[in-house]
Amino acid sequence: MKKLGVYICTVLTITILLPTVIVKTFKFVPKGNTAKGESLELEEPVVIEEEIPVKTNKLYETIKIYDGKKEIVNEINIEDYVKGVVAAEMPAEFHMEALKAQAVAARTYAISRSIKYKDGHPNHKLAPLCDGIHCQAYLSLPKLKEIHGDSWIEKYWPKIEEAVNSTRNLGIFYNGEIIEPLYHSTSGGRTEDVQDVFAVEMPYLKSVTSPYEEEAPKFKSTITLTTEEFIGKIKHKYPDVNLTKENLHEKIKLIEKTLTGRVKKVAIDKIIIDGRELRELFSLNSTNFTISLDKRLNIIEIETYGSGHGVGMSQWGANGMAKHGSIFEEILKHYYTGVEIKELTFDN
Ligand SMILES: [Zn+2]
């Protein structure tokens, strides 16, 4: 019979997003290498300490960066450092205004960390920042040349320099204090409140809409498994659950979502796990996912929106806003609630 493929599609629509949770820990993760689409942030949380009030915005012109491979500390001019971060953290093909927003966020992040970890970061005691995605990725010009080749440098380095030079010395402030501007690759349509992700409160890291992300390679992704594969993975990690092909549709339930709809808690049979654990188990880009079971085809489809922790500026959203006419200040003020963009002064 010619049925129009209406099959029994059941179920489990687990919406969501995010990883909830890491109480008292915090990882900055700038979603390194957005361009290459790596994922990110779930490794090694960094302990977050109380915010240290910044009494003045007088700062140094150079910044100390720990080179994890060579195990040495380099002291780099802040503006040169920001160029290397923009190049490492955002695709150079992006719109100029998005690159400028990234430059200001990278500079602000570096300075706020340098103040907070003046005597060294607990994970790299020799310097407040490292050159990896643990802090924010940085690549020197020779390294960029090695990775991308001369023609890339010729085409994009002047663009990166312009983004950084034209925003020279600008930083992001909330109530007169420099902020810690988290950013990520793709939110999936709405960013996450930092409280729901890292269990800390920051008034400028609230959930906001993030339109125009559709071009992001990880805006939406789907993985397909057979029912057996799906059950096998879950039972490998949680051997005591009673899960079979027959009872699957009633044994997995969404318990709690974050305010933006990311998966916070899921029940599998009698145990309750974080959305973040399911994200790790199935290597999903974010906790903004839905799971559906097609009984007839015996397959499970997991559809994920966004990439990264979802907090702060979405890089693909920034590019989308820029293409729709927003300038870098508007982009930053959109993603960081209630902030001002101001000149930093240096203590010479
Ligand atoms: Zn680091």
Short mmCIF file of C-alpha atoms and ligand atoms in Angstrom, two decimals:
data_model
loop_
_atom_site.label_atom_id
_atom_site.label_comp_id
_atom_site.label_asym_id
_atom_site.label_seq_id
_atom_site.Cartn_x
_atom_site.Cartn_y
_atom_site.Cartn_z
CA MET A 1 0.00 0.00 0.00
CA LYS A 2 1.13 3.27 -0.74
CA LYS A 3 1.16 4.96 2.38
CA LEU A 4 2.53 8.25 2.68
CA GLY A 5 5.20 7.67 5.01
CA VAL A 6 3.44 8.25 8.07
CA TYR A 7 5.04 6.02 10.45
CA ILE A 8 4.98 5.70 13.95
CA CYS A 9 7.20 8.20 15.16
CA THR A 10 7.22 8.42 18.72
CA VAL A 11 8.41 10.55 20.97
CA LEU A 12 10.80 11.67 23.31
CA THR A 13 11.09 15.17 22.65
CA ILE A 14 13.63 16.37 24.87
CA THR A 15 14.24 19.90 24.31
CA ILE A 16 16.80 21.78 25.52
CA LEU A 17 19.94 23.04 25.90
CA LEU A 18 22.63 23.00 28.07
CA PRO A 19 24.89 21.67 30.19
CA THR A 20 23.88 22.84 33.32
CA VAL A 21 25.77 22.84 35.99
CA ILE A 22 29.12 22.67 37.20
CA VAL A 23 28.51 24.16 40.43
CA LYS A 24 31.07 26.60 41.46
CA THR A 25 33.20 25.85 38.57
CA PHE A 26 33.55 27.70 35.50
CA LYS A 27 35.24 27.34 32.31
CA PHE A 28 35.76 30.06 30.00
CA VAL A 29 35.74 28.41 26.75
CA PRO A 30 35.65 30.39 23.97
CA LYS A 31 34.85 27.76 21.71
CA GLY A 32 38.06 27.73 20.14
CA ASN A 33 38.37 27.37 16.49
CA THR A 34 34.93 28.08 15.56
CA ALA A 35 35.88 27.89 12.03
CA LYS A 36 37.03 24.42 12.32
CA GLY A 37 34.14 23.60 14.46
CA GLU A 38 35.66 21.96 17.36
CA SER A 39 33.80 21.56 20.43
CA LEU A 40 34.63 22.71 23.51
CA GLU A 41 34.17 23.44 26.78
CA LEU A 42 33.55 20.62 28.89
CA GLU A 43 37.02 19.91 29.93
CA GLU A 44 38.65 20.95 33.07
CA PRO A 45 36.53 23.48 34.70
CA VAL A 46 38.37 26.28 36.27
CA VAL A 47 37.40 27.33 39.69
CA ILE A 48 35.81 30.66 39.65
CA GLU A 49 36.45 32.91 42.49
CA GLU A 50 34.65 35.90 43.67
CA GLU A 51 34.80 38.78 41.37
CA ILE A 52 37.52 41.10 42.30
CA PRO A 53 36.40 44.65 42.00
CA VAL A 54 38.48 46.69 39.68
CA LYS A 55 39.28 49.92 41.34
CA THR A 56 40.63 51.63 38.34
CA ASN A 57 40.94 50.79 34.74
CA LYS A 58 44.61 51.55 34.56
CA LEU A 59 46.26 48.59 32.99
CA TYR A 60 49.48 47.50 31.53
CA GLU A 61 50.22 47.57 27.86
CA THR A 62 51.66 44.10 27.78
CA ILE A 63 50.17 40.85 28.86
CA LYS A 64 51.72 37.63 30.14
CA ILE A 65 50.74 34.49 28.29
CA TYR A 66 51.71 30.99 29.28
CA ASP A 67 52.82 28.84 26.35
CA GLY A 68 51.71 25.38 27.42
CA LYS A 69 53.84 23.54 24.85
CA LYS A 70 57.12 25.21 25.63
CA GLU A 71 56.19 25.80 29.25
CA ILE A 72 57.37 29.35 29.14
CA VAL A 73 55.75 32.73 29.65
CA ASN A 74 55.77 35.30 26.88
CA GLU A 75 55.11 38.94 27.49
CA ILE A 76 53.23 40.31 24.52
CA ASN A 77 51.89 43.72 23.60
CA ILE A 78 48.16 43.56 24.32
CA GLU A 79 47.10 44.74 20.85
CA ASP A 80 49.36 42.17 19.15
CA TYR A 81 47.94 39.52 21.44
CA VAL A 82 44.36 40.50 20.55
CA LYS A 83 45.16 40.12 16.83
CA GLY A 84 46.38 36.59 17.48
CA VAL A 85 43.24 35.77 19.47
CA VAL A 86 40.85 37.15 16.84
CA ALA A 87 42.68 35.09 14.21
CA ALA A 88 42.49 31.94 16.34
CA GLU A 89 38.98 32.33 17.68
CA MET A 90 36.88 33.63 14.80
CA PRO A 91 36.82 32.79 11.08
CA ALA A 92 38.59 35.65 9.31
CA GLU A 93 35.93 35.53 6.60
CA PHE A 94 33.48 37.02 9.08
CA HIS A 95 32.10 40.53 8.71
CA MET A 96 34.39 43.34 9.88
CA GLU A 97 31.98 44.44 12.61
CA ALA A 98 31.87 40.89 14.02
CA LEU A 99 35.68 40.79 14.03
CA LYS A 100 35.72 44.13 15.85
CA ALA A 101 33.27 42.80 18.45
CA GLN A 102 35.50 39.77 18.88
CA ALA A 103 38.56 42.02 19.27
CA VAL A 104 36.93 44.05 22.04
CA ALA A 105 35.68 40.90 23.79
CA ALA A 106 39.12 39.23 23.55
CA ARG A 107 40.92 42.32 24.88
CA THR A 108 38.43 42.70 27.72
CA TYR A 109 38.67 39.05 28.65
CA ALA A 110 42.46 39.16 28.68
CA ILE A 111 42.58 42.22 30.87
CA SER A 112 39.92 41.04 33.29
CA ARG A 113 41.77 37.76 33.72
CA SER A 114 45.08 39.55 34.14
CA ILE A 115 43.58 41.53 36.98
CA LYS A 116 41.82 38.59 38.56
CA TYR A 117 44.78 36.24 38.32
CA LYS A 118 47.50 38.79 38.76
CA ASP A 119 49.68 36.23 40.52
CA GLY A 120 48.97 33.43 38.07
CA HIS A 121 45.99 31.23 37.25
CA PRO A 122 45.57 28.11 39.41
CA ASN A 123 45.91 25.96 36.30
CA HIS A 124 49.03 27.77 35.05
CA LYS A 125 50.60 29.57 37.91
CA LEU A 126 53.22 31.37 35.87
CA ALA A 127 50.72 33.61 34.09
CA PRO A 128 47.11 34.74 34.28
CA LEU A 129 46.33 33.48 30.77
CA CYS A 130 47.46 30.61 28.58
CA ASP A 131 47.43 30.43 24.79
CA GLY A 132 44.93 27.55 24.53
CA ILE A 133 41.16 27.32 24.56
CA HIS A 134 41.34 26.87 28.31
CA CYS A 135 41.59 30.66 28.37
CA GLN A 136 41.26 31.93 24.83
CA ALA A 137 43.16 30.59 21.87
CA TYR A 138 46.07 32.69 20.62
CA LEU A 139 48.20 32.11 17.54
CA SER A 140 51.27 34.17 16.69
CA LEU A 141 51.76 35.50 13.18
CA PRO A 142 54.46 32.91 12.30
CA LYS A 143 52.18 30.16 13.58
CA LEU A 144 49.25 31.46 11.54
CA LYS A 145 51.48 31.49 8.48
CA GLU A 146 52.44 27.92 9.13
CA ILE A 147 48.82 26.83 9.55
CA HIS A 148 47.09 28.82 6.83
CA GLY A 149 49.87 29.66 4.36
CA ASP A 150 51.02 32.93 2.82
CA SER A 151 47.94 33.62 0.74
CA TRP A 152 45.68 33.50 3.80
CA ILE A 153 47.97 35.94 5.58
CA GLU A 154 47.97 38.26 2.60
CA LYS A 155 44.22 38.17 2.32
CA TYR A 156 43.13 38.20 5.95
CA TRP A 157 45.85 39.59 8.19
CA PRO A 158 45.20 43.21 7.14
CA LYS A 159 41.53 42.66 7.89
CA ILE A 160 42.30 41.32 11.38
CA GLU A 161 44.71 44.21 11.98
CA GLU A 162 42.04 46.68 10.96
CA ALA A 163 39.47 45.10 13.31
CA VAL A 164 41.90 45.35 16.21
CA ASN A 165 43.44 48.73 15.40
CA SER A 166 40.09 50.41 14.87
CA THR A 167 38.91 49.28 18.32
CA ARG A 168 42.25 49.96 20.00
CA ASN A 169 42.07 50.22 23.78
CA LEU A 170 38.32 49.63 23.92
CA GLY A 171 36.96 47.41 26.66
CA ILE A 172 33.57 46.33 28.00
CA PHE A 173 32.38 47.58 31.40
CA TYR A 174 29.42 46.96 33.66
CA ASN A 175 28.84 49.50 36.41
CA GLY A 176 32.30 50.88 35.82
CA GLU A 177 34.03 47.51 36.19
CA ILE A 178 35.63 45.52 33.46
CA ILE A 179 33.63 42.37 32.67
CA GLU A 180 34.49 38.76 31.93
CA PRO A 181 32.94 38.45 28.49
CA LEU A 182 32.33 34.79 27.78
CA TYR A 183 31.61 33.89 24.18
CA HIS A 184 30.83 30.77 22.20
CA SER A 185 30.30 29.57 18.68
CA THR A 186 26.56 29.24 18.15
CA SER A 187 23.69 29.54 20.60
CA GLY A 188 21.01 27.90 18.50
CA GLY A 189 18.72 30.93 18.65
CA ARG A 190 18.93 32.10 22.25
CA THR A 191 21.89 32.47 24.59
CA GLU A 192 21.96 31.00 28.05
CA ASP A 193 21.99 32.70 31.43
CA VAL A 194 25.38 32.02 33.05
CA GLN A 195 23.55 30.96 36.20
CA ASP A 196 22.03 27.99 34.41
CA VAL A 197 25.34 26.87 33.02
CA PHE A 198 28.05 27.64 35.50
CA ALA A 199 25.99 28.33 38.60
CA VAL A 200 27.41 31.77 39.12
CA GLU A 201 25.57 35.03 38.88
CA MET A 202 26.77 37.72 36.51
CA PRO A 203 24.30 40.49 35.73
CA TYR A 204 25.65 41.05 32.24
CA LEU A 205 25.51 37.38 31.17
CA LYS A 206 21.77 36.97 30.76
CA SER A 207 19.83 35.00 28.22
CA VAL A 208 19.12 37.01 25.06
CA THR A 209 17.83 36.17 21.61
CA SER A 210 20.40 35.36 18.97
CA PRO A 211 18.84 35.75 15.58
CA TYR A 212 20.62 35.29 12.28
CA GLU A 213 22.63 32.21 13.17
CA GLU A 214 21.24 30.06 10.40
CA GLU A 215 24.47 30.07 8.43
CA ALA A 216 26.44 28.57 11.28
CA PRO A 217 27.66 25.08 10.44
CA LYS A 218 26.59 23.90 13.85
CA PHE A 219 23.33 25.79 14.02
CA LYS A 220 21.60 22.49 13.69
CA SER A 221 23.05 19.01 13.48
CA THR A 222 21.54 15.59 13.54
CA ILE A 223 22.93 12.23 14.50
CA THR A 224 21.20 8.96 13.79
CA LEU A 225 21.70 5.69 15.65
CA THR A 226 19.96 2.37 15.61
CA THR A 227 17.87 1.73 18.66
CA GLU A 228 20.36 -0.94 19.73
CA GLU A 229 23.29 1.46 19.48
CA PHE A 230 21.43 4.06 21.48
CA ILE A 231 20.49 1.63 24.24
CA GLY A 232 23.99 0.11 24.21
CA LYS A 233 25.65 3.47 24.83
CA ILE A 234 23.35 4.28 27.69
CA LYS A 235 23.70 0.88 29.30
CA HIS A 236 27.45 0.98 28.96
CA LYS A 237 27.50 4.06 31.14
CA TYR A 238 24.49 3.24 33.33
CA PRO A 239 24.42 -0.56 33.48
CA ASP A 240 21.57 -0.77 35.94
CA VAL A 241 18.89 0.86 33.85
CA ASN A 242 16.09 -1.29 32.54
CA LEU A 243 15.97 -0.16 28.95
CA THR A 244 14.78 -2.21 25.99
CA LYS A 245 13.52 -1.55 22.48
CA GLU A 246 10.03 -2.12 23.74
CA ASN A 247 10.04 0.17 26.75
CA LEU A 248 12.36 2.87 25.44
CA HIS A 249 9.64 5.37 24.64
CA GLU A 250 8.36 5.36 28.18
CA LYS A 251 11.63 5.06 30.07
CA ILE A 252 13.27 8.27 28.92
CA LYS A 253 11.70 11.46 30.11
CA LEU A 254 12.59 15.09 30.19
CA ILE A 255 12.50 16.28 33.78
CA GLU A 256 13.72 19.84 33.63
CA LYS A 257 14.71 22.43 31.08
CA THR A 258 16.62 25.64 31.52
CA LEU A 259 14.71 28.86 30.94
CA THR A 260 15.86 28.90 27.36
CA GLY A 261 14.76 25.35 26.78
CA ARG A 262 18.03 23.45 27.04
CA VAL A 263 17.97 20.05 28.64
CA LYS A 264 18.80 20.29 32.30
CA LYS A 265 17.67 16.94 33.76
CA VAL A 266 16.58 13.73 32.12
CA ALA A 267 15.22 10.57 33.72
CA ILE A 268 16.34 7.26 32.28
CA ASP A 269 14.38 4.52 33.94
CA LYS A 270 15.00 5.23 37.62
CA ILE A 271 18.04 7.44 37.41
CA ILE A 272 18.21 11.16 36.79
CA ILE A 273 21.09 12.62 34.87
CA ASP A 274 22.14 16.05 33.69
CA GLY A 275 21.57 17.08 30.11
CA ARG A 276 25.30 17.70 30.06
CA GLU A 277 25.98 14.02 30.71
CA LEU A 278 23.83 13.01 27.74
CA ARG A 279 25.60 15.65 25.70
CA GLU A 280 28.94 14.06 26.56
CA LEU A 281 27.71 10.52 26.07
CA PHE A 282 26.55 11.20 22.52
CA SER A 283 29.16 13.89 21.73
CA LEU A 284 26.49 16.50 21.05
CA ASN A 285 27.41 20.09 20.25
CA SER A 286 25.24 21.50 23.02
CA THR A 287 22.48 20.55 25.45
CA ASN A 288 19.89 22.09 23.18
CA PHE A 289 18.70 18.82 21.70
CA THR A 290 15.67 16.69 20.99
CA ILE A 291 15.58 12.92 20.72
CA SER A 292 13.07 11.10 18.56
CA LEU A 293 12.44 7.44 18.04
CA ASP A 294 11.18 6.00 14.80
CA LYS A 295 9.88 2.60 15.76
CA ARG A 296 9.24 1.45 12.23
CA LEU A 297 12.73 2.18 11.05
CA ASN A 298 14.24 1.23 14.36
CA ILE A 299 16.28 4.40 14.59
CA ILE A 300 16.87 7.21 17.03
CA GLU A 301 17.53 10.71 15.82
CA ILE A 302 19.12 13.34 18.01
CA GLU A 303 18.80 16.85 16.71
CA THR A 304 21.01 19.49 18.30
CA TYR A 305 20.91 23.25 17.99
CA GLY A 306 23.90 25.48 18.61
CA SER A 307 27.44 24.75 19.65
CA GLY A 308 29.16 25.53 22.90
CA HIS A 309 28.03 26.54 26.34
CA GLY A 310 25.71 29.19 24.96
CA VAL A 311 26.75 31.97 27.36
CA GLY A 312 27.60 35.52 26.29
CA MET A 313 28.30 36.51 22.70
CA SER A 314 27.47 34.02 19.98
CA GLN A 315 30.15 34.40 17.33
CA TRP A 316 27.91 33.27 14.50
CA GLY A 317 25.14 35.46 15.88
CA ALA A 318 27.58 38.39 15.91
CA ASN A 319 28.37 37.76 12.28
CA GLY A 320 24.67 37.54 11.45
CA MET A 321 23.93 40.82 13.24
CA ALA A 322 26.83 42.50 11.43
CA LYS A 323 25.51 41.33 8.09
CA HIS A 324 22.15 42.81 9.03
CA GLY A 325 23.73 46.18 9.65
CA SER A 326 24.72 46.22 13.34
CA ILE A 327 28.03 47.74 14.33
CA PHE A 328 30.33 46.13 16.88
CA GLU A 329 29.09 48.19 19.80
CA GLU A 330 25.51 47.20 19.10
CA ILE A 331 26.53 43.56 18.88
CA LEU A 332 28.38 43.68 22.21
CA LYS A 333 25.57 45.55 23.95
CA HIS A 334 23.10 43.01 22.63
CA TYR A 335 24.95 39.99 24.00
CA TYR A 336 26.26 41.57 27.21
CA THR A 337 23.34 43.07 29.08
CA GLY A 338 23.68 46.60 30.42
CA VAL A 339 27.31 47.17 29.47
CA GLU A 340 29.23 50.17 28.20
CA ILE A 341 32.07 50.15 25.71
CA LYS A 342 34.80 52.50 26.89
CA GLU A 343 38.41 53.29 26.42
CA LEU A 344 40.88 51.57 28.75
CA THR A 345 43.72 53.62 30.10
CA PHE A 346 47.20 52.38 30.62
CA ASP A 347 49.50 52.79 33.51
CA ASN A 348 52.86 53.52 32.03
ZN ZN B 1 44.42 29.02 30.55
#
